[in-house]
PDB file of C-alpha atoms in Angstrom:
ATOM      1  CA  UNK A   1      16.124  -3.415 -29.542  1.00 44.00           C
ATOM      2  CA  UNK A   2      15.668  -7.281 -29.365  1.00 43.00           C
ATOM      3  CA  UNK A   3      12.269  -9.049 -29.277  1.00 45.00           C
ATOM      4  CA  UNK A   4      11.365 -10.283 -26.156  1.00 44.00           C
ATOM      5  CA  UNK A   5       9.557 -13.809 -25.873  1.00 46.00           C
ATOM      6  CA  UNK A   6       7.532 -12.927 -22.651  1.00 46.00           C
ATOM      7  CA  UNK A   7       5.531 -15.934 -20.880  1.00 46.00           C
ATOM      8  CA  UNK A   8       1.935 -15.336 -21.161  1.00 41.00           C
ATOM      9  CA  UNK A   9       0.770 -14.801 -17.962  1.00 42.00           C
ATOM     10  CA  UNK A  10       3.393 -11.899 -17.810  1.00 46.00           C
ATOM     11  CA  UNK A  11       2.339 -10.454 -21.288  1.00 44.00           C
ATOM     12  CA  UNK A  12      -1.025  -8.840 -19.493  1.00 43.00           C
ATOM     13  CA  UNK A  13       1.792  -6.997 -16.507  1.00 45.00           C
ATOM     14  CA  UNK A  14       3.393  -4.726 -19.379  1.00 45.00           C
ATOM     15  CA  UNK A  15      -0.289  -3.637 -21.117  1.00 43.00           C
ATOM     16  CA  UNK A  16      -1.396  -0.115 -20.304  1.00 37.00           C
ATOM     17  CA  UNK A  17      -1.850   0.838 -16.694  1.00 37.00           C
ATOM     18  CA  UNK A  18      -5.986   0.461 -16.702  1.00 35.00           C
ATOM     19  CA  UNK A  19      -5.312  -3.007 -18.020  1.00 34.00           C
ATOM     20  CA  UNK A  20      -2.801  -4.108 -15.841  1.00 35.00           C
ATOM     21  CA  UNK A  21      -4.981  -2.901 -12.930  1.00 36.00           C
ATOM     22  CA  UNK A  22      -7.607  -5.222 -13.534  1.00 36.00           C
ATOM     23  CA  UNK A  23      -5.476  -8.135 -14.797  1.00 36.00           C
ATOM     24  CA  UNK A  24      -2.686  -7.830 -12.723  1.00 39.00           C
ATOM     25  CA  UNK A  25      -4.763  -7.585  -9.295  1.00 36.00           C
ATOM     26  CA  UNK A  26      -5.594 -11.624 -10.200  1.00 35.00           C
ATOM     27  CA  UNK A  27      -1.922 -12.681 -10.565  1.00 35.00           C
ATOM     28  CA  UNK A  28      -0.833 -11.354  -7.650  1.00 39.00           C
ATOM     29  CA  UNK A  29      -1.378 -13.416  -4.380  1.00 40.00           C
ATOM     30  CA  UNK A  30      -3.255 -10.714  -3.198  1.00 41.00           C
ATOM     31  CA  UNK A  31      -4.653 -10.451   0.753  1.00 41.00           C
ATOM     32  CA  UNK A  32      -5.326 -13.923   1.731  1.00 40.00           C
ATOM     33  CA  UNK A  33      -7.305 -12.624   4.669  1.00 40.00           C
ATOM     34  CA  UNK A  34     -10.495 -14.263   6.142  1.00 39.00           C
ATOM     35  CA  UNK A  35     -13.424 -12.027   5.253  1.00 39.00           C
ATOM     36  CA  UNK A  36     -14.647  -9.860   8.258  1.00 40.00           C
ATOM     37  CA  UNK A  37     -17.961  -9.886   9.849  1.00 39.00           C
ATOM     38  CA  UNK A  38     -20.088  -7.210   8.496  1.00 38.00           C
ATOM     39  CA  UNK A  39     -22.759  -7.227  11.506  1.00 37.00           C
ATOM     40  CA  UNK A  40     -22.218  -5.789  14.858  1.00 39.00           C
ATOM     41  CA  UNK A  41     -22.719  -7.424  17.653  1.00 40.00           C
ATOM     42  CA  UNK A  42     -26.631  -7.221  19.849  1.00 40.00           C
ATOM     43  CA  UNK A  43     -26.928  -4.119  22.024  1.00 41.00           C
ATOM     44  CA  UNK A  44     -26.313  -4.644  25.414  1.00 46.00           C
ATOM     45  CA  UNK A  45     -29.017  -6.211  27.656  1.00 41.00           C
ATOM     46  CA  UNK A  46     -30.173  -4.240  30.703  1.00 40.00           C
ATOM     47  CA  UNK A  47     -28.342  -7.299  32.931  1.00 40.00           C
ATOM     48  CA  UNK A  48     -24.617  -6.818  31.194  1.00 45.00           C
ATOM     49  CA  UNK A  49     -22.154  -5.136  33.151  1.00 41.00           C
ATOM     50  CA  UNK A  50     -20.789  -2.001  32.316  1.00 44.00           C
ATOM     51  CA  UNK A  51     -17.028  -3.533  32.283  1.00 45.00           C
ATOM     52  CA  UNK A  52     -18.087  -5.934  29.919  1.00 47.00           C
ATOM     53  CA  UNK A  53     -19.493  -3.217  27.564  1.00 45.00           C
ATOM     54  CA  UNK A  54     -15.875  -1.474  28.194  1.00 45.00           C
ATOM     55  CA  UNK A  55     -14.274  -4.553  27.157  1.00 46.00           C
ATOM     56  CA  UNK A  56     -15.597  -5.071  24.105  1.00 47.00           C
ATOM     57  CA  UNK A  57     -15.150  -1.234  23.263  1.00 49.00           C
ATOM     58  CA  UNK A  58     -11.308  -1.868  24.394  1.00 47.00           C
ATOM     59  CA  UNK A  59     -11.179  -4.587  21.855  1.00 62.00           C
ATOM     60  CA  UNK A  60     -12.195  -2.749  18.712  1.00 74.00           C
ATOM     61  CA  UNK A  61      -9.978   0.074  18.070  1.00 91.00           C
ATOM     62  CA  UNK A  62     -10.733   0.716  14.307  1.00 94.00           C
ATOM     63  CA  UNK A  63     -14.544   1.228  12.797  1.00 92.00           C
ATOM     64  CA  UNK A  64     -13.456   1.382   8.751  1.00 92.00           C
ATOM     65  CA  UNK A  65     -10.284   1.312   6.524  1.00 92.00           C
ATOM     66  CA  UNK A  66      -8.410   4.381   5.589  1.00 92.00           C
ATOM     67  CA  UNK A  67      -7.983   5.510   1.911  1.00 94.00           C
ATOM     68  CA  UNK A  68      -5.260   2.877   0.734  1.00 96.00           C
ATOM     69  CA  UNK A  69      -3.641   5.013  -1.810  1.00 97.00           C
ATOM     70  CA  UNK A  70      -2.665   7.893   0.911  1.00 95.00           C
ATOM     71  CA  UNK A  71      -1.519   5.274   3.063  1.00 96.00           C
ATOM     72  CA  UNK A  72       2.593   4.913   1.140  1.00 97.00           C
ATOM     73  CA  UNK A  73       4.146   7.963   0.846  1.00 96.00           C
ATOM     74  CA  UNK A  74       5.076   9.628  -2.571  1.00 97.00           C
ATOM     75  CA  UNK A  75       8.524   9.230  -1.748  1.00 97.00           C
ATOM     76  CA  UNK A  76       8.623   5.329  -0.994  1.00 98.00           C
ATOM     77  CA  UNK A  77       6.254   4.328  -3.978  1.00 98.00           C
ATOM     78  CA  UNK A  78       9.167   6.340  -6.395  1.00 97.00           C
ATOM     79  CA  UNK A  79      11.805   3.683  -5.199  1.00 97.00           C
ATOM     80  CA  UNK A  80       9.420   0.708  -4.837  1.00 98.00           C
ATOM     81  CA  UNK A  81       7.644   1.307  -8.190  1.00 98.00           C
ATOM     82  CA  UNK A  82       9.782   3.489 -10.541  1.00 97.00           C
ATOM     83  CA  UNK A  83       7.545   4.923 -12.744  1.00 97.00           C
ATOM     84  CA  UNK A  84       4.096   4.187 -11.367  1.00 97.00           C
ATOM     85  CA  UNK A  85       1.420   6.950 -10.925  1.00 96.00           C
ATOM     86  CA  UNK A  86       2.359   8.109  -7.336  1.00 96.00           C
ATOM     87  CA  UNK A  87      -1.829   8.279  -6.705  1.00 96.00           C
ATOM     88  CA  UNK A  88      -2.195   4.605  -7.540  1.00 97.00           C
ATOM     89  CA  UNK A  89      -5.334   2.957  -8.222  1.00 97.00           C
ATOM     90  CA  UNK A  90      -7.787   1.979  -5.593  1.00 97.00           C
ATOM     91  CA  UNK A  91      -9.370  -2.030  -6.169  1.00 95.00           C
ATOM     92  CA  UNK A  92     -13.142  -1.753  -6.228  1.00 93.00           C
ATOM     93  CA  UNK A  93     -14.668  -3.348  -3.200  1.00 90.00           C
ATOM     94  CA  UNK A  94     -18.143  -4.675  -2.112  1.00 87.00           C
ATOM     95  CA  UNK A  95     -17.482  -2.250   1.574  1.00 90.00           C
ATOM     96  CA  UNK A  96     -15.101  -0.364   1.450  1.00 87.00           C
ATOM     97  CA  UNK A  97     -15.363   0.688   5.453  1.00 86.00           C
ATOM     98  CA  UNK A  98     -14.415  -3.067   5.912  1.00 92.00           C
ATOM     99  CA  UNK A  99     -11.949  -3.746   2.926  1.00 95.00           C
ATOM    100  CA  UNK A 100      -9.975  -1.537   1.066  1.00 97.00           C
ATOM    101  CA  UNK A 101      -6.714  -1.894  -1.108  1.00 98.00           C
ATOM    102  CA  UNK A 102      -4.905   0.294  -3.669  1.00 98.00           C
ATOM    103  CA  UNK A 103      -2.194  -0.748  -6.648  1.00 98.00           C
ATOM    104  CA  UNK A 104       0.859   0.756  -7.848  1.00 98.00           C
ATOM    105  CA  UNK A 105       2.642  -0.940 -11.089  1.00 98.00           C
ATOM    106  CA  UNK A 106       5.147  -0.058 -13.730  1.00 98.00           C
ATOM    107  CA  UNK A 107       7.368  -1.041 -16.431  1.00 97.00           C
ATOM    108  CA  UNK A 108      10.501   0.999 -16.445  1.00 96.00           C
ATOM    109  CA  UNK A 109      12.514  -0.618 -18.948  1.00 96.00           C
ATOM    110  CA  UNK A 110      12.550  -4.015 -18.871  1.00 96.00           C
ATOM    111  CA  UNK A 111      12.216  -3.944 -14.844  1.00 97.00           C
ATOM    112  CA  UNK A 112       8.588  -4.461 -13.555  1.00 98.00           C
ATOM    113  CA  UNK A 113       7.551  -4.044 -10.454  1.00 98.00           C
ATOM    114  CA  UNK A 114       3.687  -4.256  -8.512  1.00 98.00           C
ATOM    115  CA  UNK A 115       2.678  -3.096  -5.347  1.00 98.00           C
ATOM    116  CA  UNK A 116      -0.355  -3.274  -3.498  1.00 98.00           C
ATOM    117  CA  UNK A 117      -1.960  -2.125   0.017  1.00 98.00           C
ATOM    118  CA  UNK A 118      -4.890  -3.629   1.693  1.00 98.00           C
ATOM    119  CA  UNK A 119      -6.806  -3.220   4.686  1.00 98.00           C
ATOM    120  CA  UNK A 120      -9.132  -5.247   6.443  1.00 97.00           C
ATOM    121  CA  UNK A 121     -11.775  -4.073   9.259  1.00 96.00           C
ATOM    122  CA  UNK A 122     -12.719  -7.244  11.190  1.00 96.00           C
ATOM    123  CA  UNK A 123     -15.337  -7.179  14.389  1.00 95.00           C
ATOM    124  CA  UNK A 124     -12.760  -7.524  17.451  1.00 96.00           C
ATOM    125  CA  UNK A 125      -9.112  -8.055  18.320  1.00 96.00           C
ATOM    126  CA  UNK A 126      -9.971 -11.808  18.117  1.00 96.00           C
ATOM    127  CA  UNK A 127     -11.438 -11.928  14.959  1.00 97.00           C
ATOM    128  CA  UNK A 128      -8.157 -10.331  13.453  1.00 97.00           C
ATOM    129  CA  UNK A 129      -5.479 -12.321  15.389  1.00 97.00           C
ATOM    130  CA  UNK A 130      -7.720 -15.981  14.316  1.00 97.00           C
ATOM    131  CA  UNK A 131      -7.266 -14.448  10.804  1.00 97.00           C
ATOM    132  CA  UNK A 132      -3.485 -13.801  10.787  1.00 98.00           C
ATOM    133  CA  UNK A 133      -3.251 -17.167  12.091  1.00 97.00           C
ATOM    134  CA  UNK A 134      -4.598 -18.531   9.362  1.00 96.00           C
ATOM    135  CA  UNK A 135      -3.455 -16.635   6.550  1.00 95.00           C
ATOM    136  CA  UNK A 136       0.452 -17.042   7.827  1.00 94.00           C
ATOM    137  CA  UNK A 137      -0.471 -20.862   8.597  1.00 94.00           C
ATOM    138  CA  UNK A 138      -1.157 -21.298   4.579  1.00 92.00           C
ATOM    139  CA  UNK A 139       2.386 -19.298   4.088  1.00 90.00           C
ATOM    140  CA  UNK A 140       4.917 -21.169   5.355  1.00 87.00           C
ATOM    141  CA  UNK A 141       8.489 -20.536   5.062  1.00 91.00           C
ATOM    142  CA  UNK A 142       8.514 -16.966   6.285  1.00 96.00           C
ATOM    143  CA  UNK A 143       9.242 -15.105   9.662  1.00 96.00           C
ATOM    144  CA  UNK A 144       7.965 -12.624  11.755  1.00 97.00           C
ATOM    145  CA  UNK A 145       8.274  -9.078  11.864  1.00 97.00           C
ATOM    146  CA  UNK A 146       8.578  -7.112  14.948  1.00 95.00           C
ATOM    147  CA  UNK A 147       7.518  -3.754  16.111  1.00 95.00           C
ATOM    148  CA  UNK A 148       4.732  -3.355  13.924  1.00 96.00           C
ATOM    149  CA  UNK A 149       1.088  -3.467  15.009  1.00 96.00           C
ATOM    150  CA  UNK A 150       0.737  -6.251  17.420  1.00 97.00           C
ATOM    151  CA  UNK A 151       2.037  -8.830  15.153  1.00 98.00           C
ATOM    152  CA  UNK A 152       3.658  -9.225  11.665  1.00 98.00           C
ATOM    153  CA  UNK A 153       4.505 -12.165   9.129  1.00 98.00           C
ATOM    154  CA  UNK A 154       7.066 -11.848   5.998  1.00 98.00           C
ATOM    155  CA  UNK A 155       7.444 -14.359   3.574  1.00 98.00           C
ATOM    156  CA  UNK A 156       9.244 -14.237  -0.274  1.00 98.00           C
ATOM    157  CA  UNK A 157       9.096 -16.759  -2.848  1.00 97.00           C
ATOM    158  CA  UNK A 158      10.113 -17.281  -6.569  1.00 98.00           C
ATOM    159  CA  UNK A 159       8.273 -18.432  -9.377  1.00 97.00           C
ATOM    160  CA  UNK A 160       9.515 -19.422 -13.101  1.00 97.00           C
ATOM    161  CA  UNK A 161       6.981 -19.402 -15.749  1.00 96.00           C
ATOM    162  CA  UNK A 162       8.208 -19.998 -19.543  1.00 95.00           C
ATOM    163  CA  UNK A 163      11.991 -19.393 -17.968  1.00 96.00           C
ATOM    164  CA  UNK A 164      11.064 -15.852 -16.373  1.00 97.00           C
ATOM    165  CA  UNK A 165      11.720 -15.260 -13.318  1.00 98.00           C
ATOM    166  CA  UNK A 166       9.265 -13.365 -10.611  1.00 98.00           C
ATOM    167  CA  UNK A 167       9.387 -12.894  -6.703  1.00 98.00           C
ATOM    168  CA  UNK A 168       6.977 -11.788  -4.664  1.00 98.00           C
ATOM    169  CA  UNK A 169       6.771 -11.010  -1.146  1.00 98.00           C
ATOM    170  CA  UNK A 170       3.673 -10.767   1.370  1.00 98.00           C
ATOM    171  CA  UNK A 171       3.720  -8.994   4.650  1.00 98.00           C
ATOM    172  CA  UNK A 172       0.653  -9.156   7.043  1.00 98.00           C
ATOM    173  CA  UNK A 173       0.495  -7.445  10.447  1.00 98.00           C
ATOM    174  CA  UNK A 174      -2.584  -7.339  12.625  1.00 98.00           C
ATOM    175  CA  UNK A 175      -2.682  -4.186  14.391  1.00 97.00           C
ATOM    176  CA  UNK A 176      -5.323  -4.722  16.686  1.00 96.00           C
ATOM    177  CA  UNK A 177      -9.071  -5.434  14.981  1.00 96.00           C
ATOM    178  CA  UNK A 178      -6.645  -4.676  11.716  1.00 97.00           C
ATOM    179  CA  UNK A 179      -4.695  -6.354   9.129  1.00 98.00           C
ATOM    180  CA  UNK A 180      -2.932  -5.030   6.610  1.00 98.00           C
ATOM    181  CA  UNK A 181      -1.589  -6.760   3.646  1.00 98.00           C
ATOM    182  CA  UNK A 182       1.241  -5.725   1.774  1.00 98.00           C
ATOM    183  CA  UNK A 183       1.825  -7.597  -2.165  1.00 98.00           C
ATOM    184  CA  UNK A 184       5.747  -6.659  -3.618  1.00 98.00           C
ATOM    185  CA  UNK A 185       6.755  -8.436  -6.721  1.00 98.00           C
ATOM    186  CA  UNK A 186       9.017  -7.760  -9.186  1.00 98.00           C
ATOM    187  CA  UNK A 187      10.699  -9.080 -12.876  1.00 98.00           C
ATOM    188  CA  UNK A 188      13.064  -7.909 -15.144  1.00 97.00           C
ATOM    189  CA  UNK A 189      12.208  -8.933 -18.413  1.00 96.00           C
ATOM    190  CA  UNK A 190      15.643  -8.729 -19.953  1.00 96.00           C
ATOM    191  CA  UNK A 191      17.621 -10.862 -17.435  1.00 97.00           C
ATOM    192  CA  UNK A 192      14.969 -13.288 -17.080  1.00 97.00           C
ATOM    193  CA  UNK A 193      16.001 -13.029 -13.238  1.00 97.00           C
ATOM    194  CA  UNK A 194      14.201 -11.586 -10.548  1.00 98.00           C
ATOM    195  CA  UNK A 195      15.197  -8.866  -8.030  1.00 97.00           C
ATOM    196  CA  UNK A 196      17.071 -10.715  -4.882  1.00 98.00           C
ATOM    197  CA  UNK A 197      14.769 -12.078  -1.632  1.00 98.00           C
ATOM    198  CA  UNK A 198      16.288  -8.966   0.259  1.00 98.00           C
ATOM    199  CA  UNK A 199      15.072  -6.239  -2.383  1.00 98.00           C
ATOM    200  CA  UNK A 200      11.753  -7.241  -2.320  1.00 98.00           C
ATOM    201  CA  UNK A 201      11.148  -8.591   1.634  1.00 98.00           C
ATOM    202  CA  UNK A 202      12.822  -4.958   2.851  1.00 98.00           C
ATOM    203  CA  UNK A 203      10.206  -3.210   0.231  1.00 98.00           C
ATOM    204  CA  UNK A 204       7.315  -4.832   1.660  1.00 98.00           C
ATOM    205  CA  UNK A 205       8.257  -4.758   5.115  1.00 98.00           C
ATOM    206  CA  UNK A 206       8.662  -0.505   4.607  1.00 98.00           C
ATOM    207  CA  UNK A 207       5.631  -0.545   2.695  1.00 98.00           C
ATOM    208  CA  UNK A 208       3.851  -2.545   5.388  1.00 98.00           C
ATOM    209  CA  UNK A 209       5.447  -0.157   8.169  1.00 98.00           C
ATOM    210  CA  UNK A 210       4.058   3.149   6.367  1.00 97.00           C
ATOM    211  CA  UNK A 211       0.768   1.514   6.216  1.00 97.00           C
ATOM    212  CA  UNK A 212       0.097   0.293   9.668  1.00 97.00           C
ATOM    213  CA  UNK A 213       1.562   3.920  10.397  1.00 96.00           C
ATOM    214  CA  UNK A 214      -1.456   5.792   8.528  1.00 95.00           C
ATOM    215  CA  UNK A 215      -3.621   3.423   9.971  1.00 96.00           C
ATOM    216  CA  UNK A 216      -2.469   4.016  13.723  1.00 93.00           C
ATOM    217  CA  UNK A 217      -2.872   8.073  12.506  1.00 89.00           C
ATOM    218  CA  UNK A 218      -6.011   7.767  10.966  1.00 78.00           C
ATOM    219  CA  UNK A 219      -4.306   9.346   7.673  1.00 43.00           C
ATOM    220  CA  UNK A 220      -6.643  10.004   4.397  1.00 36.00           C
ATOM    221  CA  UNK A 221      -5.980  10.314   1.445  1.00 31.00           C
TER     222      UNK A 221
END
């Protein structure tokens, strides 16, 4: 077998799988999601109506964020991530009823691949859709993606570092005080190419599917 002359920020993406969670989670582009509000809102004053109380109940359908790593089934990861630990690896986070996000990677040969799942809990309806708004306003090139959660966003792009190739695709979908954030990159390390724009938007889009999916069913892992 030839020696390979990988690019350095690459080199840390084929270490062991405890490495590659830590290092790997900051060279992906990761959830670019607006941080939700950890506070409820003031109880209700004696003088509030009782529809107002019903609309704010309306507008808040999920209290916490399911367990990430039950969120993909075993079946999907295989074909997304050949090789990877079907169980993945859950991302430590500060509150994990607000923010929560679990990542799959593997080298099988010289193809690499990286997955990873994240949901946010925000306060309201309108606190999500303000965030989606801005996240997909700093992500431009990308289109929407229907029938999932009450609105979606899909966007690939390529990067060359030291001649190797990478693509990575980000899907975000608000599903009502929701959003879920789906990384899918990808690199084959003996081509130098990447996998094609279809390969890896279709990936992420299923990925992102299966997730809002165990959100809407309140799946755990």
């Amino acid at each position: 077998m030839r020696n390979l002359s990988l690019p350095l920020a690459l080199t840390a993406r084929i270490s062991p799988v405890v490495v590659l969670a830590a290092a790997g989670w900051a060279l992906t582009s990761g959830p670019a999601t607006t941080p939700a509000a950890e506070k409820e809102s003031a109880p209700q004053s004696a003088g509030e109506t009782p529809s107002g109380a019903s609309t704010a109940a309306a507008s808040k359908q999920y209290a916490a964020a399911p367990a990430p790593c039950g969120s993909i089934g075993t079946a999907t990861i295989k074909s997304l991530v050949p090789g990877a630990k079907t169980a993945g690896k859950e991302i430590p986070s500060t509150d994990t009823a607000l923010r929560r996000t679990c990542s799959w990677n593997a080298l099988k040969g010289y193809d690499y691949r990286w997955l990873d799942v994240s949901f946010e809990i925000t306060e309201s309806d309108a606190a999500a859709a303000k965030s989606y708004k801005e996240t997909i306003a700093e992500k431009s090139g990308g289109g929407s993606v229907p029938g999932v959660g009450d609105a979606g966003y899909s966007v690939v792009n390529l990067t060359t570092e030291d001649k190797q190739q990478t693509r990575e695709g980000v899907v975000i979908i608000q599903a009502s005080n929701a959003l879920v954030t789906v990384t899918y990159n990808g690199s084959d390390f003996e081509s130098k190419k990447a996998p094609s724009t279809d390969e890896i938007n279709k990936g992420a889009i299923k990925a992102a599917k299966e997730a809002v999916a165990a959100l809407e069913s309140g799946q755990k892992a």
